[in-house]
Short mmCIF file of N, CA and C in Angstrom, two decimals:
data_model
loop_
_atom_site.label_atom_id
_atom_site.label_comp_id
_atom_site.label_asym_id
_atom_site.label_seq_id
_atom_site.Cartn_x
_atom_site.Cartn_y
_atom_site.Cartn_z
N MET A 21 106.81 121.62 109.47
CA MET A 21 106.22 120.58 110.28
C MET A 21 106.53 120.89 111.75
N ASP A 22 105.51 120.81 112.59
CA ASP A 22 105.75 121.11 114.01
C ASP A 22 106.33 119.90 114.73
N ILE A 23 106.91 120.15 115.87
CA ILE A 23 107.61 119.10 116.61
C ILE A 23 106.67 118.00 117.11
N THR A 24 105.41 118.35 117.39
CA THR A 24 104.44 117.36 117.83
C THR A 24 104.18 116.33 116.73
N SER A 25 104.21 116.76 115.48
CA SER A 25 104.04 115.84 114.36
C SER A 25 105.33 115.12 114.02
N ALA A 26 106.44 115.83 114.11
CA ALA A 26 107.73 115.24 113.73
C ALA A 26 108.16 114.14 114.69
N GLY A 27 107.93 114.32 115.98
CA GLY A 27 108.37 113.34 116.98
C GLY A 27 107.92 111.92 116.69
N PRO A 28 106.61 111.68 116.52
CA PRO A 28 106.15 110.31 116.26
C PRO A 28 106.66 109.73 114.94
N LEU A 29 106.97 110.59 113.97
CA LEU A 29 107.52 110.09 112.71
C LEU A 29 108.91 109.50 112.91
N LEU A 30 109.63 109.97 113.93
CA LEU A 30 110.99 109.48 114.18
C LEU A 30 111.00 108.09 114.80
N CYS A 31 109.87 107.57 115.16
CA CYS A 31 109.81 106.20 115.69
C CYS A 31 108.80 105.39 114.87
N GLY A 32 107.52 105.61 115.14
CA GLY A 32 106.48 104.87 114.43
C GLY A 32 106.49 105.11 112.93
N GLY A 33 106.73 106.35 112.54
CA GLY A 33 106.77 106.67 111.11
C GLY A 33 107.87 105.91 110.39
N MET A 34 109.05 105.87 111.02
CA MET A 34 110.18 105.12 110.43
C MET A 34 109.86 103.63 110.36
N THR A 35 109.19 103.13 111.39
CA THR A 35 108.87 101.71 111.47
C THR A 35 107.98 101.28 110.31
N VAL A 36 107.00 102.10 109.94
CA VAL A 36 106.10 101.72 108.86
C VAL A 36 106.59 102.16 107.48
N PHE A 37 107.49 103.14 107.43
CA PHE A 37 107.99 103.63 106.14
C PHE A 37 108.98 102.67 105.50
N LYS A 38 109.84 102.06 106.30
CA LYS A 38 110.88 101.19 105.75
C LYS A 38 110.30 100.05 104.89
N PRO A 39 109.25 99.35 105.34
CA PRO A 39 108.70 98.28 104.48
C PRO A 39 108.15 98.81 103.16
N LEU A 40 107.66 100.05 103.15
CA LEU A 40 107.15 100.62 101.90
C LEU A 40 108.29 100.80 100.91
N LEU A 41 109.47 101.16 101.42
CA LEU A 41 110.65 101.26 100.56
C LEU A 41 111.15 99.87 100.16
N MET A 42 111.20 98.96 101.13
CA MET A 42 111.71 97.60 100.86
C MET A 42 110.91 96.89 99.77
N HIS A 43 109.59 97.12 99.78
CA HIS A 43 108.72 96.42 98.83
C HIS A 43 108.36 97.29 97.62
N HIS A 44 109.10 98.38 97.46
CA HIS A 44 108.99 99.24 96.28
C HIS A 44 107.54 99.68 96.02
N VAL A 45 106.87 100.15 97.06
CA VAL A 45 105.49 100.61 96.94
C VAL A 45 105.45 101.87 96.08
N THR A 46 104.51 101.87 95.13
CA THR A 46 104.33 103.01 94.23
C THR A 46 102.84 103.34 94.14
N ALA A 47 102.51 104.27 93.27
CA ALA A 47 101.12 104.67 93.07
C ALA A 47 100.27 103.55 92.49
N THR A 48 100.88 102.54 91.91
CA THR A 48 100.10 101.42 91.35
C THR A 48 100.01 100.24 92.32
N SER A 49 100.57 100.38 93.50
CA SER A 49 100.56 99.28 94.48
C SER A 49 99.23 99.20 95.21
N ARG A 50 98.87 97.97 95.58
CA ARG A 50 97.71 97.73 96.45
C ARG A 50 98.26 97.17 97.75
N VAL A 51 98.00 97.86 98.85
CA VAL A 51 98.59 97.51 100.13
C VAL A 51 97.50 97.39 101.19
N GLY A 52 97.60 96.35 102.01
CA GLY A 52 96.70 96.19 103.15
C GLY A 52 97.44 96.53 104.43
N VAL A 53 96.77 97.20 105.34
CA VAL A 53 97.33 97.55 106.64
C VAL A 53 96.47 96.88 107.70
N ILE A 54 97.09 96.01 108.49
CA ILE A 54 96.36 95.27 109.53
C ILE A 54 96.61 95.93 110.87
N GLY A 55 95.53 96.34 111.53
CA GLY A 55 95.65 96.97 112.84
C GLY A 55 95.84 98.47 112.69
N ILE A 56 94.80 99.23 112.94
CA ILE A 56 94.86 100.67 112.70
C ILE A 56 94.96 101.40 114.04
N GLY A 57 96.16 101.34 114.58
CA GLY A 57 96.47 102.06 115.82
C GLY A 57 97.55 103.07 115.53
N GLY A 58 98.50 103.19 116.45
CA GLY A 58 99.57 104.16 116.31
C GLY A 58 100.39 103.97 115.05
N LEU A 59 100.79 102.73 114.74
CA LEU A 59 101.57 102.47 113.53
C LEU A 59 100.69 102.42 112.29
N GLY A 60 99.58 101.72 112.39
CA GLY A 60 98.71 101.53 111.23
C GLY A 60 98.18 102.82 110.64
N HIS A 61 97.79 103.76 111.50
CA HIS A 61 97.24 105.00 110.95
C HIS A 61 98.32 105.80 110.22
N MET A 62 99.58 105.71 110.70
CA MET A 62 100.66 106.41 109.99
C MET A 62 100.93 105.73 108.65
N ALA A 63 100.85 104.39 108.62
CA ALA A 63 101.05 103.67 107.37
C ALA A 63 100.01 104.10 106.33
N ILE A 64 98.76 104.22 106.75
CA ILE A 64 97.70 104.64 105.82
C ILE A 64 98.01 106.02 105.25
N LYS A 65 98.38 106.95 106.10
CA LYS A 65 98.66 108.32 105.64
C LYS A 65 99.85 108.36 104.69
N LEU A 66 100.89 107.60 104.99
CA LEU A 66 102.06 107.57 104.10
C LEU A 66 101.72 106.90 102.77
N LEU A 67 100.97 105.80 102.83
CA LEU A 67 100.56 105.12 101.60
C LEU A 67 99.71 106.02 100.72
N ARG A 68 98.80 106.76 101.34
CA ARG A 68 97.96 107.69 100.59
C ARG A 68 98.84 108.75 99.92
N ALA A 69 99.83 109.25 100.66
CA ALA A 69 100.74 110.26 100.10
C ALA A 69 101.53 109.71 98.92
N MET A 70 101.80 108.40 98.95
CA MET A 70 102.54 107.75 97.86
C MET A 70 101.62 107.37 96.70
N GLY A 71 100.31 107.50 96.90
CA GLY A 71 99.35 107.21 95.84
C GLY A 71 98.89 105.77 95.78
N ALA A 72 99.27 104.94 96.73
CA ALA A 72 98.90 103.52 96.71
C ALA A 72 97.41 103.33 97.03
N GLU A 73 96.87 102.22 96.58
CA GLU A 73 95.51 101.82 96.94
C GLU A 73 95.59 101.11 98.29
N VAL A 74 94.82 101.58 99.27
CA VAL A 74 94.96 101.10 100.64
C VAL A 74 93.70 100.41 101.13
N THR A 75 93.88 99.19 101.62
CA THR A 75 92.82 98.47 102.33
C THR A 75 93.24 98.37 103.79
N ALA A 76 92.39 98.87 104.68
CA ALA A 76 92.68 98.81 106.11
C ALA A 76 91.90 97.66 106.73
N PHE A 77 92.58 96.88 107.55
CA PHE A 77 91.94 95.77 108.27
C PHE A 77 91.87 96.16 109.74
N SER A 78 90.65 96.36 110.23
CA SER A 78 90.45 96.79 111.61
C SER A 78 89.40 95.92 112.28
N SER A 79 89.60 95.65 113.56
CA SER A 79 88.61 94.88 114.32
C SER A 79 87.59 95.80 114.97
N ASN A 80 87.75 97.11 114.81
CA ASN A 80 86.88 98.08 115.45
C ASN A 80 86.04 98.80 114.39
N ALA A 81 84.78 98.36 114.24
CA ALA A 81 83.90 98.94 113.23
C ALA A 81 83.64 100.42 113.46
N SER A 82 83.74 100.88 114.69
CA SER A 82 83.47 102.30 114.98
C SER A 82 84.55 103.22 114.39
N LYS A 83 85.69 102.66 113.99
CA LYS A 83 86.76 103.47 113.41
C LYS A 83 86.65 103.61 111.89
N THR A 84 85.67 102.96 111.28
CA THR A 84 85.59 102.91 109.81
C THR A 84 85.67 104.28 109.16
N GLU A 85 84.85 105.22 109.58
CA GLU A 85 84.83 106.54 108.94
C GLU A 85 86.13 107.30 109.15
N SER A 86 86.69 107.23 110.36
CA SER A 86 87.95 107.95 110.59
C SER A 86 89.09 107.33 109.80
N ILE A 87 89.05 106.00 109.62
CA ILE A 87 90.08 105.32 108.83
C ILE A 87 89.98 105.75 107.36
N LYS A 88 88.77 105.84 106.85
CA LYS A 88 88.59 106.30 105.47
C LYS A 88 89.03 107.76 105.33
N ALA A 89 88.77 108.57 106.35
CA ALA A 89 89.19 109.98 106.30
C ALA A 89 90.71 110.11 106.28
N MET A 90 91.42 109.12 106.84
CA MET A 90 92.89 109.13 106.81
C MET A 90 93.43 108.83 105.42
N GLY A 91 92.59 108.16 104.60
CA GLY A 91 93.03 107.86 103.25
C GLY A 91 92.84 106.43 102.79
N ALA A 92 92.27 105.57 103.64
CA ALA A 92 92.04 104.18 103.21
C ALA A 92 90.93 104.15 102.15
N ASP A 93 91.13 103.35 101.13
CA ASP A 93 90.11 103.20 100.09
C ASP A 93 88.95 102.33 100.57
N ARG A 94 89.29 101.36 101.41
CA ARG A 94 88.25 100.49 101.98
C ARG A 94 88.71 100.01 103.34
N VAL A 95 87.73 99.63 104.16
CA VAL A 95 88.00 99.11 105.49
C VAL A 95 87.33 97.75 105.59
N VAL A 96 88.11 96.75 106.01
CA VAL A 96 87.62 95.37 106.11
C VAL A 96 87.73 94.93 107.57
N ASN A 97 86.73 94.18 108.02
CA ASN A 97 86.75 93.63 109.38
C ASN A 97 87.87 92.60 109.47
N SER A 98 88.86 92.86 110.30
CA SER A 98 90.02 91.96 110.40
C SER A 98 89.70 90.65 111.10
N ARG A 99 88.53 90.55 111.69
CA ARG A 99 88.14 89.30 112.34
C ARG A 99 87.67 88.26 111.33
N ASP A 100 87.44 88.69 110.08
CA ASP A 100 87.09 87.76 109.00
C ASP A 100 88.40 87.20 108.46
N ARG A 101 88.67 85.91 108.73
CA ARG A 101 89.95 85.31 108.33
C ARG A 101 89.94 84.99 106.83
N GLN A 102 90.93 85.54 106.13
CA GLN A 102 91.10 85.23 104.72
C GLN A 102 92.58 85.03 104.46
N ALA A 103 92.87 84.18 103.51
CA ALA A 103 94.28 83.87 103.20
C ALA A 103 94.95 85.04 102.50
N LEU A 104 96.25 85.12 102.64
CA LEU A 104 97.04 86.10 101.91
C LEU A 104 96.92 85.79 100.42
N ALA A 105 96.70 86.79 99.64
CA ALA A 105 96.51 86.60 98.20
C ALA A 105 97.74 85.97 97.57
N PRO A 106 97.55 85.22 96.46
CA PRO A 106 98.71 84.69 95.75
C PRO A 106 99.66 85.84 95.40
N HIS A 107 100.94 85.59 95.54
CA HIS A 107 102.00 86.57 95.32
C HIS A 107 101.97 87.69 96.36
N GLY A 108 101.19 87.51 97.42
CA GLY A 108 101.10 88.51 98.48
C GLY A 108 102.29 88.47 99.42
N LYS A 109 102.50 89.57 100.10
CA LYS A 109 103.59 89.67 101.08
C LYS A 109 103.00 90.11 102.41
N PHE A 110 103.38 89.44 103.47
CA PHE A 110 102.99 89.82 104.83
C PHE A 110 104.23 90.35 105.50
N HIS A 111 104.20 91.61 105.90
CA HIS A 111 105.38 92.24 106.50
C HIS A 111 105.01 92.66 107.91
N THR A 112 105.75 92.19 108.89
CA THR A 112 105.44 92.53 110.27
C THR A 112 106.43 93.55 110.81
N VAL A 113 105.89 94.51 111.58
CA VAL A 113 106.71 95.55 112.21
C VAL A 113 106.29 95.70 113.66
N GLY A 114 107.01 96.50 114.38
CA GLY A 114 106.66 96.73 115.77
C GLY A 114 107.23 95.66 116.67
N ALA A 115 106.92 95.76 117.93
CA ALA A 115 107.45 94.84 118.93
C ALA A 115 106.52 93.64 119.09
N VAL A 116 106.56 92.73 118.12
CA VAL A 116 105.74 91.52 118.17
C VAL A 116 106.52 90.48 118.96
N MET A 117 106.08 90.19 120.16
CA MET A 117 106.83 89.30 121.05
C MET A 117 106.37 87.85 120.96
N LYS A 118 105.16 87.62 120.45
CA LYS A 118 104.64 86.25 120.37
C LYS A 118 104.94 85.66 119.00
N PRO A 119 105.39 84.42 118.98
CA PRO A 119 105.62 83.77 117.68
C PRO A 119 104.29 83.47 116.99
N PHE A 120 104.30 83.42 115.67
CA PHE A 120 103.11 83.01 114.95
C PHE A 120 103.50 81.96 113.93
N GLU A 121 102.56 81.06 113.67
CA GLU A 121 102.83 79.95 112.75
C GLU A 121 102.44 80.33 111.33
N VAL A 122 103.28 79.95 110.41
CA VAL A 122 102.99 80.15 109.00
C VAL A 122 103.26 78.82 108.30
N PRO A 123 102.22 78.20 107.73
CA PRO A 123 102.44 76.93 107.03
C PRO A 123 103.30 77.14 105.78
N ALA A 124 104.46 76.53 105.76
CA ALA A 124 105.41 76.71 104.66
C ALA A 124 104.82 76.33 103.32
N PHE A 125 104.01 75.27 103.28
CA PHE A 125 103.47 74.80 102.01
C PHE A 125 102.57 75.86 101.36
N SER A 126 101.79 76.59 102.17
CA SER A 126 100.93 77.63 101.60
C SER A 126 101.76 78.79 101.05
N LEU A 127 102.92 79.04 101.65
CA LEU A 127 103.81 80.08 101.12
C LEU A 127 104.35 79.66 99.76
N ILE A 128 104.79 78.41 99.68
CA ILE A 128 105.39 77.89 98.46
C ILE A 128 104.39 77.85 97.31
N LEU A 129 103.21 77.28 97.57
CA LEU A 129 102.21 77.14 96.50
C LEU A 129 101.70 78.48 95.98
N GLY A 130 101.62 79.48 96.84
CA GLY A 130 101.07 80.76 96.42
C GLY A 130 102.10 81.82 96.12
N ASP A 131 103.39 81.45 96.09
CA ASP A 131 104.44 82.44 95.89
C ASP A 131 104.28 83.61 96.87
N ARG A 132 104.01 83.26 98.12
CA ARG A 132 103.81 84.27 99.15
C ARG A 132 105.10 84.48 99.93
N ALA A 133 105.16 85.58 100.69
CA ALA A 133 106.35 85.88 101.48
C ALA A 133 105.96 86.48 102.83
N VAL A 134 106.75 86.17 103.83
CA VAL A 134 106.62 86.78 105.15
C VAL A 134 107.96 87.46 105.45
N THR A 135 107.91 88.75 105.73
CA THR A 135 109.14 89.51 105.98
C THR A 135 108.96 90.40 107.21
N GLY A 136 110.05 90.99 107.64
CA GLY A 136 110.02 91.91 108.77
C GLY A 136 111.13 92.92 108.61
N SER A 137 111.08 93.97 109.41
CA SER A 137 112.12 94.99 109.33
C SER A 137 112.21 95.76 110.64
N SER A 138 113.32 96.45 110.77
CA SER A 138 113.50 97.36 111.90
C SER A 138 113.20 98.77 111.40
N THR A 139 113.82 99.78 111.97
CA THR A 139 113.53 101.15 111.54
C THR A 139 114.45 101.58 110.40
N CYS A 140 114.32 102.82 110.00
CA CYS A 140 115.02 103.37 108.83
C CYS A 140 116.49 103.69 109.08
N SER A 141 117.21 103.76 107.98
CA SER A 141 118.57 104.31 107.98
C SER A 141 118.44 105.84 107.96
N PRO A 142 119.54 106.56 108.20
CA PRO A 142 119.47 108.03 108.11
C PRO A 142 118.97 108.54 106.75
N GLY A 143 119.39 107.90 105.67
CA GLY A 143 118.94 108.31 104.34
C GLY A 143 117.45 108.06 104.15
N GLN A 144 116.97 106.92 104.64
CA GLN A 144 115.54 106.62 104.54
C GLN A 144 114.73 107.59 105.40
N LEU A 145 115.27 107.96 106.56
CA LEU A 145 114.59 108.93 107.42
C LEU A 145 114.45 110.27 106.70
N ARG A 146 115.47 110.69 105.98
CA ARG A 146 115.38 111.94 105.22
C ARG A 146 114.25 111.85 104.18
N LYS A 147 114.14 110.70 103.50
CA LYS A 147 113.06 110.51 102.52
C LYS A 147 111.69 110.59 103.20
N LEU A 148 111.57 109.96 104.36
CA LEU A 148 110.31 109.98 105.12
C LEU A 148 109.94 111.42 105.47
N MET A 149 110.87 112.16 106.03
CA MET A 149 110.57 113.52 106.46
C MET A 149 110.25 114.42 105.26
N ARG A 150 110.91 114.19 104.14
CA ARG A 150 110.63 114.96 102.93
C ARG A 150 109.21 114.66 102.45
N LEU A 151 108.84 113.37 102.40
CA LEU A 151 107.49 112.99 101.97
C LEU A 151 106.45 113.56 102.93
N ALA A 152 106.66 113.38 104.22
CA ALA A 152 105.69 113.87 105.21
C ALA A 152 105.52 115.38 105.12
N SER A 153 106.60 116.09 104.91
CA SER A 153 106.54 117.54 104.81
C SER A 153 105.82 117.98 103.54
N ARG A 154 106.17 117.38 102.42
CA ARG A 154 105.57 117.76 101.13
C ARG A 154 104.10 117.38 101.04
N ALA A 155 103.74 116.23 101.62
CA ALA A 155 102.36 115.73 101.51
C ALA A 155 101.52 116.07 102.74
N ASP A 156 102.09 116.84 103.66
CA ASP A 156 101.40 117.24 104.88
C ASP A 156 100.89 116.02 105.66
N VAL A 157 101.75 115.03 105.81
CA VAL A 157 101.43 113.83 106.58
C VAL A 157 101.79 114.08 108.03
N ALA A 158 100.79 113.99 108.89
CA ALA A 158 101.03 114.19 110.32
C ALA A 158 100.27 113.12 111.10
N PRO A 159 100.91 112.51 112.08
CA PRO A 159 100.22 111.52 112.90
C PRO A 159 99.12 112.18 113.73
N GLN A 160 98.08 111.43 114.01
CA GLN A 160 97.03 111.91 114.91
C GLN A 160 97.48 111.61 116.33
N VAL A 161 97.57 112.63 117.13
CA VAL A 161 98.04 112.45 118.51
C VAL A 161 97.22 113.29 119.47
N GLU A 162 97.28 112.89 120.72
CA GLU A 162 96.74 113.69 121.82
C GLU A 162 97.93 114.20 122.60
N GLU A 163 97.86 115.43 123.04
CA GLU A 163 98.97 116.03 123.79
C GLU A 163 98.67 116.05 125.28
N PHE A 164 99.69 115.71 126.06
CA PHE A 164 99.63 115.81 127.52
C PHE A 164 100.85 116.60 127.97
N PRO A 165 100.72 117.45 128.99
CA PRO A 165 101.91 118.09 129.52
C PRO A 165 102.77 117.06 130.25
N MET A 166 104.06 117.24 130.21
CA MET A 166 104.99 116.31 130.86
C MET A 166 104.66 116.13 132.34
N SER A 167 104.14 117.17 132.97
CA SER A 167 103.79 117.09 134.40
C SER A 167 102.64 116.11 134.66
N LYS A 168 101.94 115.69 133.60
CA LYS A 168 100.84 114.74 133.75
C LYS A 168 101.19 113.41 133.07
N ILE A 169 102.45 113.03 133.14
CA ILE A 169 102.90 111.80 132.49
C ILE A 169 102.16 110.58 133.00
N ASN A 170 101.88 110.51 134.29
CA ASN A 170 101.17 109.35 134.83
C ASN A 170 99.75 109.26 134.30
N GLU A 171 99.09 110.40 134.14
CA GLU A 171 97.75 110.42 133.54
C GLU A 171 97.83 109.97 132.07
N ALA A 172 98.85 110.42 131.38
CA ALA A 172 99.03 110.02 129.98
C ALA A 172 99.23 108.51 129.87
N LEU A 173 100.07 107.96 130.74
CA LEU A 173 100.30 106.51 130.73
C LEU A 173 99.03 105.74 131.05
N ASP A 174 98.26 106.21 132.03
CA ASP A 174 96.99 105.57 132.37
C ASP A 174 96.03 105.62 131.18
N HIS A 175 96.03 106.74 130.47
CA HIS A 175 95.19 106.94 129.29
C HIS A 175 95.53 105.91 128.21
N VAL A 176 96.83 105.70 128.00
CA VAL A 176 97.29 104.73 127.01
C VAL A 176 96.95 103.31 127.46
N ARG A 177 97.27 102.98 128.71
CA ARG A 177 97.01 101.62 129.23
C ARG A 177 95.53 101.26 129.21
N ALA A 178 94.67 102.26 129.38
CA ALA A 178 93.23 102.02 129.38
C ALA A 178 92.67 101.89 127.97
N GLY A 179 93.54 102.03 126.97
CA GLY A 179 93.10 101.92 125.58
C GLY A 179 92.32 103.13 125.10
N LYS A 180 92.47 104.25 125.76
CA LYS A 180 91.73 105.46 125.40
C LYS A 180 92.49 106.38 124.44
N ALA A 181 93.75 106.09 124.21
CA ALA A 181 94.54 106.96 123.32
C ALA A 181 94.02 106.86 121.90
N ASN A 182 93.86 108.01 121.27
CA ASN A 182 93.38 108.06 119.90
C ASN A 182 94.58 108.06 118.96
N TYR A 183 95.13 106.89 118.70
CA TYR A 183 96.27 106.63 117.81
C TYR A 183 97.63 106.93 118.43
N GLY A 184 97.79 107.99 119.20
CA GLY A 184 99.08 108.25 119.80
C GLY A 184 99.02 109.36 120.84
N VAL A 185 100.01 109.39 121.71
CA VAL A 185 100.11 110.41 122.75
C VAL A 185 101.49 111.05 122.67
N VAL A 186 101.53 112.36 122.76
CA VAL A 186 102.78 113.11 122.78
C VAL A 186 102.84 113.90 124.07
N LEU A 187 103.98 113.82 124.75
CA LEU A 187 104.20 114.59 125.97
C LEU A 187 104.90 115.90 125.62
N LYS A 188 104.37 117.01 126.11
CA LYS A 188 104.93 118.34 125.86
C LYS A 188 105.61 118.86 127.12
N ALA A 189 106.80 119.39 126.97
CA ALA A 189 107.53 119.95 128.10
C ALA A 189 106.77 121.15 128.67
N ASP A 190 106.56 121.15 129.97
CA ASP A 190 105.89 122.27 130.62
C ASP A 190 106.67 122.74 131.84
N PHE A 191 107.97 122.60 131.77
CA PHE A 191 108.81 123.01 132.90
C PHE A 191 109.80 124.06 132.46
#
C-alpha cells in the first residue's frame, strides 16, 4: 500500500472502521452510509471488502454511478426522509458540532439505537490496515504538492475536492 493511500486510512479510515467492529458487521449485514464524502466513501469500500450489503444515502444524484463503482449495492436520495428501520442503529462519526434531536419514544418502540465513537485502538488499526491491504481498499484522493497548500485548502473549501486531498512533500 502506498503512503498516499495509507495516510487517509490513519484518520478517516479509522473513524469509519471502528463502528463496523463495534456493531459486529459481517458479510450478512445490511448497512446504510449517510453522506458520501471523505468518510462515507471509505466506509463503502471497507463494507464492500467485508462483504456487507451497502445502501448509500447521498444528496448528490450526480455521484450515483461513482458510488456504485465504489461498491454500494444501491444509492438512495438522502433528502427523502424515512425513519430508521425497527432494530436499526444510527451511528454518528466525525466532528459533528451541532446537536440533533432524537425522540426517545421512537427509539423505545422500535428497539432502535443511536451510538457514536472516536477512532480506533492500535489493535483495531492493525485490523484496518490488514483488511485494506488484503482487499486493496484505497481512499479516492487528489494530490497537491505541499508548496500549493493554500490552493489545496481553497479547493477543499470550494467543495471541489473529490472525496479527499493529500498533500505531498515537494521540498
